[in-house]
mmCIF file of N, CA and C in Angstrom:
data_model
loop_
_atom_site.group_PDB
_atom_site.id
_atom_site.type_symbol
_atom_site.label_atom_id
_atom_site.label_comp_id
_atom_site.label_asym_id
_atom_site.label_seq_id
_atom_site.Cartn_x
_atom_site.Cartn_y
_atom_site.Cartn_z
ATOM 1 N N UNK A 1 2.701 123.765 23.306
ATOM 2 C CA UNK A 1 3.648 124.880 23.319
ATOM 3 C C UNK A 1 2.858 126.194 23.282
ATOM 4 N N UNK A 2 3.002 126.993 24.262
ATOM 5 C CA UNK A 2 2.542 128.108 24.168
ATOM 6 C C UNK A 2 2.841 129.187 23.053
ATOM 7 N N UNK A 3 2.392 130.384 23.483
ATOM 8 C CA UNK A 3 2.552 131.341 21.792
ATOM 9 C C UNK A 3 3.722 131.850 22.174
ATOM 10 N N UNK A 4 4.255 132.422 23.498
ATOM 11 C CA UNK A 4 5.600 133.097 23.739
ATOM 12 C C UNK A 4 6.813 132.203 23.366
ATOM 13 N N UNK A 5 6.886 130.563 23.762
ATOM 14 C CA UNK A 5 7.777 129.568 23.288
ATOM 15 C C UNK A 5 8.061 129.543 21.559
ATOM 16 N N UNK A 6 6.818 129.493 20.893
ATOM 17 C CA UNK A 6 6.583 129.449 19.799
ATOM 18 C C UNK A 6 7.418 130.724 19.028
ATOM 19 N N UNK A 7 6.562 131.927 19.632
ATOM 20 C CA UNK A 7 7.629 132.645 18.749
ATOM 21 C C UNK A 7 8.855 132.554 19.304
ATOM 22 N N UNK A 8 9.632 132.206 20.395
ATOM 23 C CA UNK A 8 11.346 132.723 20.344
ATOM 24 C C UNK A 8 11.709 131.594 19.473
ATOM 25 N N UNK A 9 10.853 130.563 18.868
ATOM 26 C CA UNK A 9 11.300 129.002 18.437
ATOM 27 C C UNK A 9 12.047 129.753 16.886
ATOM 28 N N UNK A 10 10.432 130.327 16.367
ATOM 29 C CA UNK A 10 10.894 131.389 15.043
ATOM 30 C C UNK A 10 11.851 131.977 15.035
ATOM 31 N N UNK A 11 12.062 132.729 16.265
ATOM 32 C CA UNK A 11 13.120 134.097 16.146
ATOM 33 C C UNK A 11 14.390 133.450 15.995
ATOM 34 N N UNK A 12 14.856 131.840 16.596
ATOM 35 C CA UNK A 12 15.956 131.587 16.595
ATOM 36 C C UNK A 12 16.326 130.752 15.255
ATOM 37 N N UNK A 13 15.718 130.969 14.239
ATOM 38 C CA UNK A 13 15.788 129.968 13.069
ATOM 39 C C UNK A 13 16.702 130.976 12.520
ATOM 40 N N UNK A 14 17.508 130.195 11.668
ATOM 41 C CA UNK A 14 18.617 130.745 10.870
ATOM 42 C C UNK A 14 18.187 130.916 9.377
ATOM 43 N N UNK A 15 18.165 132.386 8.380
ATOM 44 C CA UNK A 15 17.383 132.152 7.576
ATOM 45 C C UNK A 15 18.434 133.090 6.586
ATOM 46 N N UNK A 16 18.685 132.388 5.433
ATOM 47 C CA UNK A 16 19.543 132.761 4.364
ATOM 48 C C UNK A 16 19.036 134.264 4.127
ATOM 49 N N UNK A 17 19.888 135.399 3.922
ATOM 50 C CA UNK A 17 19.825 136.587 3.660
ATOM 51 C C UNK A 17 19.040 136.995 2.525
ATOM 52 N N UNK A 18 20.108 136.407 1.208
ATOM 53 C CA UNK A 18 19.522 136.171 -0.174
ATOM 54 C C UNK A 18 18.458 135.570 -0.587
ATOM 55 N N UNK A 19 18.238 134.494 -0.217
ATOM 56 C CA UNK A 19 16.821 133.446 -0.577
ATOM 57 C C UNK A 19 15.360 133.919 0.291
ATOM 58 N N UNK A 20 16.274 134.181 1.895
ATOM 59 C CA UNK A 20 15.124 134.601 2.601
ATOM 60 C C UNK A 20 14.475 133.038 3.171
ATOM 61 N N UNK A 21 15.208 131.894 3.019
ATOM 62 C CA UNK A 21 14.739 130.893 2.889
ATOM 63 C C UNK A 21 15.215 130.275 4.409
ATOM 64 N N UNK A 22 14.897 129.676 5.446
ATOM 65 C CA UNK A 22 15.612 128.794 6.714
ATOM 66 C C UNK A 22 16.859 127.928 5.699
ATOM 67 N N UNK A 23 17.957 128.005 6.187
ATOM 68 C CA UNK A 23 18.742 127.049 5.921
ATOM 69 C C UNK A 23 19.643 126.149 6.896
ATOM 70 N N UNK A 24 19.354 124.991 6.854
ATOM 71 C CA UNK A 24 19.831 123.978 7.941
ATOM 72 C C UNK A 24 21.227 123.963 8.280
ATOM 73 N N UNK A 25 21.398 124.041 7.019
ATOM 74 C CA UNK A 25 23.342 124.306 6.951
ATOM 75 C C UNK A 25 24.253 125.055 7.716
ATOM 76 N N UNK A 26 23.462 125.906 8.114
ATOM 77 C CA UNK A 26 24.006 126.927 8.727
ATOM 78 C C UNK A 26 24.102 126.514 10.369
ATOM 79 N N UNK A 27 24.720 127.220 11.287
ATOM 80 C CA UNK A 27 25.325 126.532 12.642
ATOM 81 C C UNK A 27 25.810 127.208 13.299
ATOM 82 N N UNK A 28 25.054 127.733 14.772
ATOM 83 C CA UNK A 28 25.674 128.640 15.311
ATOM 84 C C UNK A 28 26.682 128.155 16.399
ATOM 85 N N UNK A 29 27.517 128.955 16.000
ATOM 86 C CA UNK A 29 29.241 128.269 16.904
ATOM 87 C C UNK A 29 29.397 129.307 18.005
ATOM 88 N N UNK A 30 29.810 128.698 19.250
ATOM 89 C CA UNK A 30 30.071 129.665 20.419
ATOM 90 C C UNK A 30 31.697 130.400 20.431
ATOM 91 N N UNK A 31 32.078 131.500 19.904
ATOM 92 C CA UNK A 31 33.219 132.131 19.745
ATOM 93 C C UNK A 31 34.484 131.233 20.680
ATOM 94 N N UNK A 32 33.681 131.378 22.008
ATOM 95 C CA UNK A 32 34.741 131.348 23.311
ATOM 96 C C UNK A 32 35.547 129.404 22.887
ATOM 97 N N UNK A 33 34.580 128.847 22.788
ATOM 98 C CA UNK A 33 35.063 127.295 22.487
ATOM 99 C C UNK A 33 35.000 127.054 21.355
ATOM 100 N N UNK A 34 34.545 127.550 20.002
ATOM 101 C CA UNK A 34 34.744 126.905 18.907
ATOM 102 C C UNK A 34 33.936 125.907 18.621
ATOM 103 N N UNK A 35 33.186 125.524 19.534
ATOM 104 C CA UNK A 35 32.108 124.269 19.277
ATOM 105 C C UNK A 35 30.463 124.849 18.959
ATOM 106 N N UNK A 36 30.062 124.079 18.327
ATOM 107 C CA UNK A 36 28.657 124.167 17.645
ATOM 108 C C UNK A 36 27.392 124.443 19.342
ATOM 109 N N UNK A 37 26.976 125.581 19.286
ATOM 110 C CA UNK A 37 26.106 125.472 20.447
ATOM 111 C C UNK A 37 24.571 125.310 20.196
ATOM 112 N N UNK A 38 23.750 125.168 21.002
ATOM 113 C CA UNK A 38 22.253 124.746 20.253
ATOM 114 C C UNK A 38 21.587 125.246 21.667
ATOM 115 N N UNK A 39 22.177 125.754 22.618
ATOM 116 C CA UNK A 39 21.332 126.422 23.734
ATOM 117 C C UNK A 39 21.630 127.394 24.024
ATOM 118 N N UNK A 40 22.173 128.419 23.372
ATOM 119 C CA UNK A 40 22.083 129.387 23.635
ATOM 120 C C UNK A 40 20.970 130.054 23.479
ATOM 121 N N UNK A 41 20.762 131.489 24.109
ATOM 122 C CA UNK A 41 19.358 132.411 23.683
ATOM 123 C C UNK A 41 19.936 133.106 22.615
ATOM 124 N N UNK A 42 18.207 133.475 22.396
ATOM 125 C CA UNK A 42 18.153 135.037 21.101
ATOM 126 C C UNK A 42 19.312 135.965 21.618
ATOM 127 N N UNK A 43 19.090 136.298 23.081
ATOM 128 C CA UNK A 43 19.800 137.422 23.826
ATOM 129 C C UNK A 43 21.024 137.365 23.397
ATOM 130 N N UNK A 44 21.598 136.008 23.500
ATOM 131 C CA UNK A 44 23.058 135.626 23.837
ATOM 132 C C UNK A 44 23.554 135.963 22.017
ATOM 133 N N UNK A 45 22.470 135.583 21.085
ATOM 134 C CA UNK A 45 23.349 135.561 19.898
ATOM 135 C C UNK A 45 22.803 136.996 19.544
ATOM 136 N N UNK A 46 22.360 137.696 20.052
ATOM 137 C CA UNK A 46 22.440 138.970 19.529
ATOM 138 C C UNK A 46 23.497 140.037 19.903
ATOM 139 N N UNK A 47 23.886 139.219 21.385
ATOM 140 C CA UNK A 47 24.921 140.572 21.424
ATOM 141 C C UNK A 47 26.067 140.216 21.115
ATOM 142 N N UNK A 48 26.314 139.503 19.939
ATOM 143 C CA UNK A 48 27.245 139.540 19.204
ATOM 144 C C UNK A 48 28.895 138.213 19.713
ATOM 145 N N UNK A 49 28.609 137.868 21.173
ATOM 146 C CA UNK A 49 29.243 136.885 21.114
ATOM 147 C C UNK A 49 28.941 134.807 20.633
ATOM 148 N N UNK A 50 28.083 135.041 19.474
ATOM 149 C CA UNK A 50 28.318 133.934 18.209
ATOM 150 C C UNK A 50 28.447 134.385 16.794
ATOM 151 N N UNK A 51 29.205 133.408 16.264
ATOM 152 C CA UNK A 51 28.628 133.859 14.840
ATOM 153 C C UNK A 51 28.284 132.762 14.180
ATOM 154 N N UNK A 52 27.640 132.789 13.063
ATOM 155 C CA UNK A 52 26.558 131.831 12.138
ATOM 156 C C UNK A 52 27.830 131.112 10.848
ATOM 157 N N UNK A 53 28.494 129.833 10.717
ATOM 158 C CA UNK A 53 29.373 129.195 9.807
ATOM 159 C C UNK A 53 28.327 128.363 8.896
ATOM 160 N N UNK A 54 28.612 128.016 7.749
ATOM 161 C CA UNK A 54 28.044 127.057 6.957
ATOM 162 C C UNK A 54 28.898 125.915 6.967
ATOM 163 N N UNK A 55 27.888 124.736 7.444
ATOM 164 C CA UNK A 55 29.321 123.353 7.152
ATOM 165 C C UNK A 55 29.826 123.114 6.292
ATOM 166 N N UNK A 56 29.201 123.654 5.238
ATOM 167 C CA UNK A 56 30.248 123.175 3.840
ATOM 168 C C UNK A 56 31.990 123.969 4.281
ATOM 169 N N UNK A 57 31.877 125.116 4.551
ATOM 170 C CA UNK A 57 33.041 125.764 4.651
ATOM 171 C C UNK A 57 33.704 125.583 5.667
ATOM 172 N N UNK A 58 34.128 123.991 6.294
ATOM 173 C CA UNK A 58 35.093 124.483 6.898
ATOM 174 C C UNK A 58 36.574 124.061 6.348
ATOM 175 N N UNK A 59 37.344 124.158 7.185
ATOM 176 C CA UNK A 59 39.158 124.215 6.606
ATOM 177 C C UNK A 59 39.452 125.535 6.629
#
């Protein structure tokens, strides 16, 4: 894996605010379908169409 792969690998890790810590729990969901996505880009979740759920919370 090259160094450019490598870092967007970092940039896309999900990392607790408070702890500062990666947390697995967490899951980025695609607004438009409601389903859990795992290919989206940095790009795509920055401009604001995903947002980040914890599985414990759903209902």
């Amino acid at each position: 894996m090259d160094r450019k792969a490598r870092k967007l690998d970092r940039a896309l890790q999900i990392v607790d605010r408070k702890t500062r810590m990666m947390d697995s729990s967490l899951k980025i969901v695609d607004r438009k379908w409601g389903m859990l996505d795992r290919t989206r880009s940095k790009s795509w979740i920055g401009s604001g169409e995903c947002w980040i759920v914890s599985a414990q919370s759903r209902g």
